[in-house]
Tab-separated table of C-alpha atoms and ligand atoms in Angstrom:
chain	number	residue	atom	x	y	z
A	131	UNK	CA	89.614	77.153	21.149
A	132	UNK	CA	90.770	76.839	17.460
A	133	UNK	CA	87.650	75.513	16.189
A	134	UNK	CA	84.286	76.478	17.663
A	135	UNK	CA	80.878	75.130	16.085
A	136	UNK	CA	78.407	77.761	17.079
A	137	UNK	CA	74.584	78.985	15.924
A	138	UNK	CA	74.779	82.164	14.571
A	139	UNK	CA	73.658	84.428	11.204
A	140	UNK	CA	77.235	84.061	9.667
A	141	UNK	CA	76.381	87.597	8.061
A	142	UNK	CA	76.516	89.138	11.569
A	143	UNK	CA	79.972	87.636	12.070
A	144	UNK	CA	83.333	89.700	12.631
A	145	UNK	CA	85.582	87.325	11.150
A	146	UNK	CA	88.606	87.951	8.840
A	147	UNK	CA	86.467	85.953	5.920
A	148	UNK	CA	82.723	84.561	6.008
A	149	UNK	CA	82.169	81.580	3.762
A	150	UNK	CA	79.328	81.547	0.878
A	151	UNK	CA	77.801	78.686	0.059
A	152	UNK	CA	77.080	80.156	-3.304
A	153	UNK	CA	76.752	78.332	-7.255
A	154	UNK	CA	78.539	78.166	-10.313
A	155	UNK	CA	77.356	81.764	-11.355
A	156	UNK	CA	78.632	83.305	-8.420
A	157	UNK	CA	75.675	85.742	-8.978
A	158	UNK	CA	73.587	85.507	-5.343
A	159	UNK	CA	70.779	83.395	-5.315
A	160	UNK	CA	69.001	81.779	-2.130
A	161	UNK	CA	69.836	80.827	1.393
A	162	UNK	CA	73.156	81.937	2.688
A	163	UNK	CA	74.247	83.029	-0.721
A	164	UNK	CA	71.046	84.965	-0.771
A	165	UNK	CA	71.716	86.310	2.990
A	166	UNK	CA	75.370	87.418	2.062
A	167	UNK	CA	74.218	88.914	-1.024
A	168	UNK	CA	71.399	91.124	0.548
A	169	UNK	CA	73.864	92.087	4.061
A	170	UNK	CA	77.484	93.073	2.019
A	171	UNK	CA	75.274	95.231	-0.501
A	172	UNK	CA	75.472	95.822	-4.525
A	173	UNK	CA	79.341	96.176	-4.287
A	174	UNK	CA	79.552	92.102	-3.526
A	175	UNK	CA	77.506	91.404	-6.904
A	176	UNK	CA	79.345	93.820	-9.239
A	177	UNK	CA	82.579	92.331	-8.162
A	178	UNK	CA	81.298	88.270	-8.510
A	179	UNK	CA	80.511	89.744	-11.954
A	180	UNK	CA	84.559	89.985	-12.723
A	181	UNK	CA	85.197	86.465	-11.465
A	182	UNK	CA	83.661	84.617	-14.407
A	183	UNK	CA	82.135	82.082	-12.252
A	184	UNK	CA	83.090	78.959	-9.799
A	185	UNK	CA	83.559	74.984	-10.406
A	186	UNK	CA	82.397	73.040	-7.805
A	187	UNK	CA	84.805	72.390	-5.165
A	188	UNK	CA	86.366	75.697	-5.997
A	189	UNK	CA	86.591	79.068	-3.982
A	190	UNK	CA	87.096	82.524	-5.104
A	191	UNK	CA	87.456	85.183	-2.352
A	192	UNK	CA	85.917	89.074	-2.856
A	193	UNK	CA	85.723	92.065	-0.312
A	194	UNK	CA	83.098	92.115	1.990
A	195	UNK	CA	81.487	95.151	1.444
A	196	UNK	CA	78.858	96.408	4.315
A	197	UNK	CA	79.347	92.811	5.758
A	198	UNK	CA	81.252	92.863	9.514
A	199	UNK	CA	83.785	90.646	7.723
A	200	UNK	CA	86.760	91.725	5.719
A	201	UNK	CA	86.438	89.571	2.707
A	202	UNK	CA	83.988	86.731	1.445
A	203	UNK	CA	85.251	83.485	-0.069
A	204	UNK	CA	82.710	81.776	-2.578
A	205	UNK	CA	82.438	78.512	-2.462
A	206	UNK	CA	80.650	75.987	-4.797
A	207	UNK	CA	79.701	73.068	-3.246
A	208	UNK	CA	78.122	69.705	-5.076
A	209	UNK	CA	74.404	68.865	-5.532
A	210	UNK	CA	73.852	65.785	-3.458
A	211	UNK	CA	72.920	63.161	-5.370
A	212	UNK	CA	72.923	60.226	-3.209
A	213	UNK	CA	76.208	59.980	-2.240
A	214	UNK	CA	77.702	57.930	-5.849
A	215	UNK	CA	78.883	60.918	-7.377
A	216	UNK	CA	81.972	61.713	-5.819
A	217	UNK	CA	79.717	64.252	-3.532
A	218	UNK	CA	81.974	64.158	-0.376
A	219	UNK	CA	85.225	64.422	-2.048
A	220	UNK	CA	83.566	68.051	-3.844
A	221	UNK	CA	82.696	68.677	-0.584
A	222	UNK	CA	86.002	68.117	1.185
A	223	UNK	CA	87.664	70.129	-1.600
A	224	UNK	CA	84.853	73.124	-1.119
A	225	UNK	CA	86.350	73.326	3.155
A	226	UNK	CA	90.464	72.777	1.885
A	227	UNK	CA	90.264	74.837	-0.834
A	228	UNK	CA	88.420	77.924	1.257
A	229	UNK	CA	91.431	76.956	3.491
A	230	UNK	CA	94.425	77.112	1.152
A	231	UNK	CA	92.747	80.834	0.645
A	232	UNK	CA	92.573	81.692	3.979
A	233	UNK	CA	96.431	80.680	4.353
A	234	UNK	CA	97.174	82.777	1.613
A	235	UNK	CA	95.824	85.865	2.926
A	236	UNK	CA	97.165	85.445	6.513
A	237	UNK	CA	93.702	85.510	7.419
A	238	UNK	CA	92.976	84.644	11.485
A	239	UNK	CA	90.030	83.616	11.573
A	240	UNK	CA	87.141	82.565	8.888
A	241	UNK	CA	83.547	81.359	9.510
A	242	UNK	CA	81.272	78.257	7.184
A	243	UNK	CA	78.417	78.291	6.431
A	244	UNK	CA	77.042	74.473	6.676
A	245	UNK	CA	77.499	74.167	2.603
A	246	UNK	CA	75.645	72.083	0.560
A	247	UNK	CA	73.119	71.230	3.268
A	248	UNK	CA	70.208	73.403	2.327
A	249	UNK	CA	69.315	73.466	-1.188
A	250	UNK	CA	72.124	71.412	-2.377
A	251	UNK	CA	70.506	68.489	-0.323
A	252	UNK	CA	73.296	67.044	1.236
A	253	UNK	CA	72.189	65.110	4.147
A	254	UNK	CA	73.124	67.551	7.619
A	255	UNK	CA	74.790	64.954	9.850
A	256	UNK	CA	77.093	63.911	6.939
A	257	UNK	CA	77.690	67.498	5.833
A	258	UNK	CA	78.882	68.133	9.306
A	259	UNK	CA	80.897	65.189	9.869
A	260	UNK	CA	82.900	66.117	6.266
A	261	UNK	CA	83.268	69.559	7.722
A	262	UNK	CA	84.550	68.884	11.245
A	263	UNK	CA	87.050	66.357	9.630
A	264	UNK	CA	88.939	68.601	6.841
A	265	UNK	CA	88.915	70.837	9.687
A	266	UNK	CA	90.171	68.652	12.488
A	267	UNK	CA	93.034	67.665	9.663
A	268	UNK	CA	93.573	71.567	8.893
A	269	UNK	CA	93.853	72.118	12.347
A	270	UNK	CA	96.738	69.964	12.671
A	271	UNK	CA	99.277	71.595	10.893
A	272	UNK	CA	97.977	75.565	10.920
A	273	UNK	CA	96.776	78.048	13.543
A	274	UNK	CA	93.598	79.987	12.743
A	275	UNK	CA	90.705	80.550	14.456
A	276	UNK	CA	87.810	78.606	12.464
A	277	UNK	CA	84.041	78.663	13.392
A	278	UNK	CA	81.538	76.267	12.015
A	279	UNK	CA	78.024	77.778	11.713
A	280	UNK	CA	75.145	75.715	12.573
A	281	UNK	CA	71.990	78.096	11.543
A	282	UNK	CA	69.472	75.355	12.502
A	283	UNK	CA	68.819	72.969	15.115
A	284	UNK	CA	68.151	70.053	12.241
A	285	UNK	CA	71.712	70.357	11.252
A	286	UNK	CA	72.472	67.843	14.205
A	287	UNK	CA	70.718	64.664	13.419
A	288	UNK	CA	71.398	62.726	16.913
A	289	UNK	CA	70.339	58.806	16.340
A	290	UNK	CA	67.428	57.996	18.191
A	291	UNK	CA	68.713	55.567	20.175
A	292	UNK	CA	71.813	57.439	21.674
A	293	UNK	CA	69.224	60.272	22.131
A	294	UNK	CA	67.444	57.794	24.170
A	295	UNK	CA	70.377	56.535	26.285
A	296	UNK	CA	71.171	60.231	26.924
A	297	UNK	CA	67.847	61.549	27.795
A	298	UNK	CA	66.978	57.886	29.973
A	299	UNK	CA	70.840	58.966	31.684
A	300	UNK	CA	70.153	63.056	32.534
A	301	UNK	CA	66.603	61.800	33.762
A	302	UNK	CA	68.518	59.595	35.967
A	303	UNK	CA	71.121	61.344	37.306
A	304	UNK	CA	69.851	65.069	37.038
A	305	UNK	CA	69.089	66.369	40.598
A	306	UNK	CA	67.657	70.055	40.897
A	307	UNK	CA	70.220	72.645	42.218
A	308	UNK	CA	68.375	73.193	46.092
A	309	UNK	CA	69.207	69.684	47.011
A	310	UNK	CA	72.212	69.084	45.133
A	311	UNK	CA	74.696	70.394	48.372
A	312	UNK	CA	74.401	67.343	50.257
A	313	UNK	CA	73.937	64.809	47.095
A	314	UNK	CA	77.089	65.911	46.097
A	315	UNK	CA	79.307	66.412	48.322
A	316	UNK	CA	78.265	62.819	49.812
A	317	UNK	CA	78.734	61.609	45.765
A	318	UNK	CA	82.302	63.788	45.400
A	319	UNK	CA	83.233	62.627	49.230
A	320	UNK	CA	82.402	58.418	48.030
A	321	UNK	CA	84.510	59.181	45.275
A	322	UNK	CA	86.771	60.867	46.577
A	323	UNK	CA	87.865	58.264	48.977
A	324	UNK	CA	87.131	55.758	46.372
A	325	UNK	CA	89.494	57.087	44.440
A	326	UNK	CA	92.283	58.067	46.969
A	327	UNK	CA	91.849	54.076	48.859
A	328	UNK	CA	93.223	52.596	45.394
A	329	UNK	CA	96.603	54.015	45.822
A	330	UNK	CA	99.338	54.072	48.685
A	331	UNK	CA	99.148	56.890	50.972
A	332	UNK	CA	102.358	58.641	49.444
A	333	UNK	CA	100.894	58.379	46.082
A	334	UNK	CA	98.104	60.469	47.326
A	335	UNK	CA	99.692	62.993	49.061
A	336	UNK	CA	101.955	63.619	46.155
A	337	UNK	CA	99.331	64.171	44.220
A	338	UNK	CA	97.251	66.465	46.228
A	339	UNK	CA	100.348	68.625	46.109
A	340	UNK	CA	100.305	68.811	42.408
A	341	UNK	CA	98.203	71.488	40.329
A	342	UNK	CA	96.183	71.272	37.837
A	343	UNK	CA	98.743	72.060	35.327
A	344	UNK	CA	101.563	69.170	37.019
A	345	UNK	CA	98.685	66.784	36.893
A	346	UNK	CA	97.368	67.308	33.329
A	347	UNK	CA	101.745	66.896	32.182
A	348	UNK	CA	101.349	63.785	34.314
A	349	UNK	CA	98.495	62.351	32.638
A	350	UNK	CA	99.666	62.960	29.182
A	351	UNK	CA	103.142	60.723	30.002
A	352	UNK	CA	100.485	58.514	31.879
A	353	UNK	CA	98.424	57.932	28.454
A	354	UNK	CA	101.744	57.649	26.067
A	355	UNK	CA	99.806	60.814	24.211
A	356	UNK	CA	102.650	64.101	22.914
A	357	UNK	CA	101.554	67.614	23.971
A	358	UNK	CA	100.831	68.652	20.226
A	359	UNK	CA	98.262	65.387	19.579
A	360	UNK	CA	96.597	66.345	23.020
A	361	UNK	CA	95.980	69.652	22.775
A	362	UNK	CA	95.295	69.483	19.528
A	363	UNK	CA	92.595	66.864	19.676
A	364	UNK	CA	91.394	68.844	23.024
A	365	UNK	CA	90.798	71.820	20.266
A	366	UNK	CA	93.282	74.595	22.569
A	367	UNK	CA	95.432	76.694	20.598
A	368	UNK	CA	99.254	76.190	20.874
A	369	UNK	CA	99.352	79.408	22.823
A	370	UNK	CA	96.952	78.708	25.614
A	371	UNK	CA	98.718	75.248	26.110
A	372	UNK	CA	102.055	76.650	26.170
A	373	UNK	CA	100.629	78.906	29.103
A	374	UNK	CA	99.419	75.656	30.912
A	375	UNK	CA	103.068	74.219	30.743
A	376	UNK	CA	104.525	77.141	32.048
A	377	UNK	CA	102.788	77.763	34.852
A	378	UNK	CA	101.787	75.615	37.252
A	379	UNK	CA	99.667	77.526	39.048
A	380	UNK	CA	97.580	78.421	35.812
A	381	UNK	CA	93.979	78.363	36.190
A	382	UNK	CA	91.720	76.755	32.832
A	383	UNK	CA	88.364	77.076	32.587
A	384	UNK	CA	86.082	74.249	33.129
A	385	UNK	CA	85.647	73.728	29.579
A	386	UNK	CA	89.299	73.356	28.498
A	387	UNK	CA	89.482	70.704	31.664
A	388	UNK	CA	86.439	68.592	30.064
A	389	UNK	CA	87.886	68.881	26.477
A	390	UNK	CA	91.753	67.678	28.075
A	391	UNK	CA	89.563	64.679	29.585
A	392	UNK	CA	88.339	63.894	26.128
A	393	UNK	CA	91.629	64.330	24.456
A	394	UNK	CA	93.152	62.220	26.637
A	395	UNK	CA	90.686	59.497	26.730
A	396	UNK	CA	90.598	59.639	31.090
A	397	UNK	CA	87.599	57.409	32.710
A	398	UNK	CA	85.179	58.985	35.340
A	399	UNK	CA	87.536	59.102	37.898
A	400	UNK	CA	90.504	60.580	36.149
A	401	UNK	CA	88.233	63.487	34.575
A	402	UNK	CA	86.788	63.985	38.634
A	403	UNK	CA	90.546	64.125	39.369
A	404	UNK	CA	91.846	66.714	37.047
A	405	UNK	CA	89.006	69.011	37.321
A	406	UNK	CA	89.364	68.881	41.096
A	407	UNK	CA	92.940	69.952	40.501
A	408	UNK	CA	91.545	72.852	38.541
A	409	UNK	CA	88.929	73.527	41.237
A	410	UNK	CA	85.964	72.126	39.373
A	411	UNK	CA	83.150	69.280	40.079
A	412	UNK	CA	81.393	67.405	37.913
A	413	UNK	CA	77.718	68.480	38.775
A	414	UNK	CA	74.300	66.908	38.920
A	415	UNK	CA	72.534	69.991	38.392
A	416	UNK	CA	74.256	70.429	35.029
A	417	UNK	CA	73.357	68.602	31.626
A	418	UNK	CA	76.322	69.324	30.537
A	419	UNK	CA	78.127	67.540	32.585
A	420	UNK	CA	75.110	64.622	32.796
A	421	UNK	CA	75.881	64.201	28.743
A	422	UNK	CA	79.843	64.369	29.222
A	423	UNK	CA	79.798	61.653	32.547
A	424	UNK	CA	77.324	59.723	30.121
A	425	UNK	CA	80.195	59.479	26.938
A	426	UNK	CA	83.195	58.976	29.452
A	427	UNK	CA	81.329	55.952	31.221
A	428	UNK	CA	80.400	54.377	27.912
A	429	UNK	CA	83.943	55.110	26.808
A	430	UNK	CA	82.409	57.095	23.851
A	431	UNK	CA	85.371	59.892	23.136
A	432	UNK	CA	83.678	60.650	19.824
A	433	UNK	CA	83.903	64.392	19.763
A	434	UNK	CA	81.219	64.407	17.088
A	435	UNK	CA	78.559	62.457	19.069
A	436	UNK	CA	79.379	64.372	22.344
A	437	UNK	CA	78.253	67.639	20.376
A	438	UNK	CA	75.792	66.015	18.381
A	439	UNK	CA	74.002	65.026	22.078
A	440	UNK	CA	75.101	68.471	23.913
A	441	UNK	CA	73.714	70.476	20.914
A	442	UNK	CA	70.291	68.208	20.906
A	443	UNK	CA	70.086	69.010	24.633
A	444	UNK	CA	70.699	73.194	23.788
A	445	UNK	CA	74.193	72.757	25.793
A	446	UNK	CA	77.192	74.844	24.631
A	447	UNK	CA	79.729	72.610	22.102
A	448	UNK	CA	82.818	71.562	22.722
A	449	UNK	CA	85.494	72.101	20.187
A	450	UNK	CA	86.803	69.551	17.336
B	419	LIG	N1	73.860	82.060	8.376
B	419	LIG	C1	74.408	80.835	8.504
B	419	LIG	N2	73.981	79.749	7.841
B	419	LIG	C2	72.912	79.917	7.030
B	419	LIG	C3	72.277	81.172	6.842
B	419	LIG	C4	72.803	82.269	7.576
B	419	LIG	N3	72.281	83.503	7.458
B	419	LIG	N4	71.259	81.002	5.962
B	419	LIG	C5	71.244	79.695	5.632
B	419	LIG	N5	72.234	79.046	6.269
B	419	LIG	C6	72.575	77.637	6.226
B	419	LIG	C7	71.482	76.683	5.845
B	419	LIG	O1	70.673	76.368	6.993
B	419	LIG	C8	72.297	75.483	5.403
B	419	LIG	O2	72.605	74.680	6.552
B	419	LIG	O3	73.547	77.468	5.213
B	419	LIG	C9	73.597	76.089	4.855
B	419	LIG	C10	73.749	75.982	3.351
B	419	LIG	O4	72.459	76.084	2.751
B	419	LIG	P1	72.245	76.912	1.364
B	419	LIG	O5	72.412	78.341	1.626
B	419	LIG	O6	70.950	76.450	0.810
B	419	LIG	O7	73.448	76.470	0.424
B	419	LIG	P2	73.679	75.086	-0.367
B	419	LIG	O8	72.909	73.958	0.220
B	419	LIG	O9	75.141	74.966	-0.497
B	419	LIG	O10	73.023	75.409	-1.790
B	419	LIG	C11	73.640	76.400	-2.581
B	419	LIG	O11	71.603	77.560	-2.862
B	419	LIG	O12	71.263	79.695	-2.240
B	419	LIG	C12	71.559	78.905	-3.306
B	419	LIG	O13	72.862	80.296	-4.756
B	419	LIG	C13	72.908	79.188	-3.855
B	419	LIG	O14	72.567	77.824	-5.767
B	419	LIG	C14	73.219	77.893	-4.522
B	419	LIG	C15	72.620	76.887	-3.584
């Protein structure tokens, strides 16, 4: 997946470039800057000392030192300051402008820090959301592997009352694994017929011919969506996709199933559908799947509030 938000040290990370959330001085200081700093070694500072600083919004890129990563781009982000002082647009131009760098130096892959949301102040949730949409847009038009690091649980601020909705719905619906072979298979078997009664008989035995990969082309003429907008917004590189279309027999993981039901918007039934094609059920046993069932029956596709509630709940993210 193109763009993976994860919780790491972004020091520890092999990436082509880490990101430093560092100021205009370019000369360490605290928090990530101050992590970076103290992991890539004296080298890092004596070379910031050549750059003769950083505007805000800016990036500079150095080498990386003792750090796992090749290189280091320095980034200054703004101060918040409530929000009137052009903060977000600094704070977009901190993410393209780290970008544009990467592009230029061919790198693969690059990891960010959350910038501006420790000392800087700016709020978490709204630091996020600026981040996952300059690189949703990014993402659009290049290829490069791009991970977003959360370093703290506060980073996701999920509302309370979607917290409550989604707590009230796994406390609901979650059945412990011993007793969850009968529950469902009677729940997939309802469904199951549910699902095939609604259509003629042909219709269904067409279908249970196709595979996964026949289905998921299917759906996407189905929903009007291209292949480039779905995989794209279903965060799967071109190459992986391309792999899907050519073989029909290809087998995704469970993950890359959910995120195509997302992409493509499909209700309950759909999603149980195409990840029976791949060989998957939604489970009861599983938060995970509790918190996705809970955004595709409210009809909530918001890729940012699904993570926001699977990263509340210490589930694994899904991409962009
Ligand atoms: N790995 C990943 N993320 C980290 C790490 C780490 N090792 N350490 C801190 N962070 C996270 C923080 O939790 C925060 O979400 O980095 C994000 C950015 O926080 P800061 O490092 O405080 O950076 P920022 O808010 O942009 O303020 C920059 O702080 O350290 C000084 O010299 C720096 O003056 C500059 C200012």
């Amino acid at each position: 997946m193109p763009f993976e938000i994860i919780r790491a040290d972004i020091t520890q990370l092999k990436a082509d470039a880490i990101v430093n959330a560092a100021n205009h001085s370019l000369l360490g200081g605290g928090g990530v800057d101050g992590a970076i700093h103290k992991a890539a070694g004296p080298g890092l500072l004596d070379e910031c000392k050549t750059l003769g600083g950083c505007k805000t919004g800016e990036s500079k890129i150095t080498k990386g030192y003792n750090l796992s990563a090749e290189y280091v781009i320095h980034t200054v982000g703004p101060v918040w300051e409530g929000g009137t002082k052009g903060e977000e647009k600094l704070l977009r131009a901190c993410y393209r402008s780290t970008l544009e760098l990467a592009v230029d130096h061919n790198f693969e892959s690059i990891a960010f820090p959350l910038i501006s949301s420790g000392v800087f102040g700016y709020p978490k949730d709204q630091a996020i959301q600026v981040a996952i949409s300059v690189i949703s847009e990014f993402l659009m038009d290049h290829d490069l592997m791009i991970y977003l690091v959360v370093y703290d649980q506060k980073a996701f601020v999920l509302s309370e009352k979607l917290f409550a909705s989604v707590k009230a719905f796994i406390s609901d619906n979650y059945v412990e694994e011993h007793h969850i072979a009968n529950e469902n298979r009677d729940y997939e078997m309802e469904v199951c017929y549910y699902s095939k009664s609604m259509r003629s008989l042909d219709d269904v035995l067409e279908e249970l011919q196709e595979t996964f990969s026949e289905h998921l082309i299917r759906m996407i003429d189905l929903k009007g969506k291209t292949d480039v907008e779905t995989y794209k917004r279903a965060n799967v590189d071109r190459k992986l996709f391309s792999k899907i279309r050519s073989d029909k027999f290809y087998r995704p993981s469970r993950t890359t199933v959910i995120a195509f039901s997302i992409a493509l918007e499909l209700n309950l039934d759909e999603t149980k559908d195409l990840l029976e094609k791949a060989g998957f059920a939604l489970s009861r046993s599983s938060k995970f799947d509790l918190i996705v069932e809970y955004f595709i029956s409210e009809e909530n596709y918001n890729i940012h509030e699904i993570n926001e509630a699977l990263f509340a709940f210490d589930q694994a993210l899904l991409g962009v």
